[in-house]
Coordinates of C-alpha atoms and ligand atoms in Angstrom, one line a residue:
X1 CA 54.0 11.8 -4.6
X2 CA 55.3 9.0 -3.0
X3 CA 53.0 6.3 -0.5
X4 CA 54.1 4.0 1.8
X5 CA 52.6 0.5 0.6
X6 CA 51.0 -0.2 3.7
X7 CA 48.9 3.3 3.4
X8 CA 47.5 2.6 -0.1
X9 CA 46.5 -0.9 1.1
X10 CA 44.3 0.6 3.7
X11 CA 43.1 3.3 1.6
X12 CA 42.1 0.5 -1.1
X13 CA 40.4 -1.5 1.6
X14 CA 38.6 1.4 2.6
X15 CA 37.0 2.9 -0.4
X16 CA 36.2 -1.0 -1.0
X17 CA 34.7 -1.3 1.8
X18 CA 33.0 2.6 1.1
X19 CA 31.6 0.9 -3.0
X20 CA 30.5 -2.6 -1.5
X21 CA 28.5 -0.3 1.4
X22 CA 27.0 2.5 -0.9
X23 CA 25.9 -0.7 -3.5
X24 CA 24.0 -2.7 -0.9
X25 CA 22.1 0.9 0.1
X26 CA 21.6 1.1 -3.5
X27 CA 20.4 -2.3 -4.6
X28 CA 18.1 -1.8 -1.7
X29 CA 16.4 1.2 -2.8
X30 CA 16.1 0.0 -5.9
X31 CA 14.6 -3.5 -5.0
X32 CA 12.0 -1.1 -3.0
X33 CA 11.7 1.4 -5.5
X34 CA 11.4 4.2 -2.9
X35 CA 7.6 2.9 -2.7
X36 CA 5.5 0.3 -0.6
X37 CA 6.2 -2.9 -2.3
X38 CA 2.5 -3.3 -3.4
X39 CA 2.4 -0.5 -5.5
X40 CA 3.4 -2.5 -8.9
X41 CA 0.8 -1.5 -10.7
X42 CA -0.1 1.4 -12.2
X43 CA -3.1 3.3 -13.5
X44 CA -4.1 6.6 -14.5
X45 CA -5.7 8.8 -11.5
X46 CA -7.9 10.9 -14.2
X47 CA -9.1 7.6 -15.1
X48 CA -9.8 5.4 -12.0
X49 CA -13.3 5.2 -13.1
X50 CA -12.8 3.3 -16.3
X51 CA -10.5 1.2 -15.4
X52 CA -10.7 -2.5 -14.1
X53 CA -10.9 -3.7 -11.2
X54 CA -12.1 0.1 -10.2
X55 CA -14.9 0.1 -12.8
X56 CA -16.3 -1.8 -10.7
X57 CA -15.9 -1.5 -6.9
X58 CA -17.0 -3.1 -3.9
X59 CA -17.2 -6.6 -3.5
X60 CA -16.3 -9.2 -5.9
X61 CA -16.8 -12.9 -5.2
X62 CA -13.9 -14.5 -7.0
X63 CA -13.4 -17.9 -5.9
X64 CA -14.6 -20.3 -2.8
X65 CA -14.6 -18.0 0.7
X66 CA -12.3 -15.4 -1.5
X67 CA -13.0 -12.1 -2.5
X68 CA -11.7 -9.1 -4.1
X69 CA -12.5 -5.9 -2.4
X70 CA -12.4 -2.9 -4.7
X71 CA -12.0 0.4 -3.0
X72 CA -11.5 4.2 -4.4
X73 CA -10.3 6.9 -1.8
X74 CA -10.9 10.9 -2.4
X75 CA -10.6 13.6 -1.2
X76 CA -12.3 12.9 1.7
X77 CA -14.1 9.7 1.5
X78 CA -13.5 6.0 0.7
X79 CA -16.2 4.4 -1.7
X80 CA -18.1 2.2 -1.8
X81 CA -18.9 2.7 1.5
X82 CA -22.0 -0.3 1.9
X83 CA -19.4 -3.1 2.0
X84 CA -20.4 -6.4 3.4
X85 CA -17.6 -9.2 3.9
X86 CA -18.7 -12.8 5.3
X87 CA -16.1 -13.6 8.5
X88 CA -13.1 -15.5 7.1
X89 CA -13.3 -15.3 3.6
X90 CA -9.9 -14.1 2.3
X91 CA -10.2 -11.1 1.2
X92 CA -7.9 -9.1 -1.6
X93 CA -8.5 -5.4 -0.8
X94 CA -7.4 -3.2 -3.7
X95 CA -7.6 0.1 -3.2
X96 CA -6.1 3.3 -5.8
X97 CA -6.2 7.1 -5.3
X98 CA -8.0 9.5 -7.5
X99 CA -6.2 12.1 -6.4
X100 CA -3.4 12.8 -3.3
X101 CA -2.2 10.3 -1.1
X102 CA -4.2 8.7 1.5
X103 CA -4.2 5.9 3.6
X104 CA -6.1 3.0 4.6
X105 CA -6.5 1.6 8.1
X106 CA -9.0 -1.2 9.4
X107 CA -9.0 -0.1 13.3
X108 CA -9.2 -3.2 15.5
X109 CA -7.0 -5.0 12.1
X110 CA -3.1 -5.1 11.2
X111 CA -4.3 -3.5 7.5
X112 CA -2.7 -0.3 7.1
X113 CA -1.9 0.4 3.4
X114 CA -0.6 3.7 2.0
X115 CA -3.0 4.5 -1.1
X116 CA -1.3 6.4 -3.5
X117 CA -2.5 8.1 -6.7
X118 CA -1.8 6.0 -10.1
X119 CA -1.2 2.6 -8.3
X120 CA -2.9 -0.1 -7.4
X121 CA -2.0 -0.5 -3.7
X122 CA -3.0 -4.3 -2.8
X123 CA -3.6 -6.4 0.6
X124 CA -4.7 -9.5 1.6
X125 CA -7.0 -10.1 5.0
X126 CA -9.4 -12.3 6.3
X127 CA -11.6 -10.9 9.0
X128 CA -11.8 -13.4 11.9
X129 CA -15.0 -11.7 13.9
X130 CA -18.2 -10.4 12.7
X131 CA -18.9 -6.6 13.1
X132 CA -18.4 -2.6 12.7
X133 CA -15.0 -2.1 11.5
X134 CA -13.9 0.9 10.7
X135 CA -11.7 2.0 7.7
X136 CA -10.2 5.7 8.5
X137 CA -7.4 7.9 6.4
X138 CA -4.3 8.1 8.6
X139 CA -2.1 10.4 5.7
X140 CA -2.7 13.8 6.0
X141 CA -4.8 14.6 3.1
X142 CA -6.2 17.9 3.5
X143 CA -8.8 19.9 5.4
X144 CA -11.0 17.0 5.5
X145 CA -8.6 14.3 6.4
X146 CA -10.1 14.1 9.7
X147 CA -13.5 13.5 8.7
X148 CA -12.2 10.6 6.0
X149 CA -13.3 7.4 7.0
X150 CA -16.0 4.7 6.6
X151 CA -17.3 1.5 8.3
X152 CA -17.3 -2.3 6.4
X153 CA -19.6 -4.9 8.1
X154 CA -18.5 -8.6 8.4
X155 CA -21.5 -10.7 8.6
X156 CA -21.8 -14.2 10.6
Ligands
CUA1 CU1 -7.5 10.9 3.1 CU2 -6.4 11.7 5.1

């Protein structure tokens, strides 16, 4: 079959154009992983209780006005749920899933995380004013998911 010259130039530029397109969607993805960019580490669900940092959860002074803040969400509660943070410490929350996905959101805060089962889903924060915040589930999570929340104090 014969082409005109001009025709397979265009169609070359075209399906160049169509590869460079479909690689920069790619590279994308992959750069992403299809998951929220926090999620690099991994752990075993079954096992959130043995292993560090969730052995041991709440409240961790780690350095001068910084703080790791351990956190495990269930089905349909967070814990531990007697957290107290002084007001601007920097604060690492780390929070993993024992079992579906849930999610984390300080109301009255920017922090909304997706908590997913076998990673370690991290944020930091520093809370700016003392008080009641409260941490609720906003993933659909099961018959419970509207009762799935809990309160962290900031102190003066
Ligand atoms: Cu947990 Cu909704």
């Amino acid at each position: 079959m014969h082409m005109h010259k001009l025709e397979k130039i265009w169609l070359i530029i075209g399906v160049g154009t169509l590869v460079v397109f479909l690689t920069i969607i790619g590279v994308g993805a992959f750069a992403h992983g299809n998951e929220p960019p926090s999620d690099l580490t991994i752990l075993d669900p079954q096992k959130v209780d043995e292993t560090p940092p969730f052995n041991e959860p709440g409240l961790k002074k780690i350095g001068e006005n910084e703080y790791e803040l351990i956190l495990i969400a269930q089905a349909f509660s967070f814990f531990p749920n007697d957290v107290k943070i002084p007001k601007g410490a920097t604060v690492h929350i780390k929070v993993t899933s024992k079992d579906v996905v849930h999610g984390l959101q300080i109301v009255g805060t920017n922090v909304n995380m997706m908590v997913t089962p076998g990673h370690v889903n991290s944020l930091t924060y520093s809370f700016k004013e003392p008080g009641n915040y409260l941490i609720l589930c906003n993933e659909y999570c099961g018959v419970g998911h509207q009762a799935m929340s809990t309160t962290i104090e900031v102190t003066e």
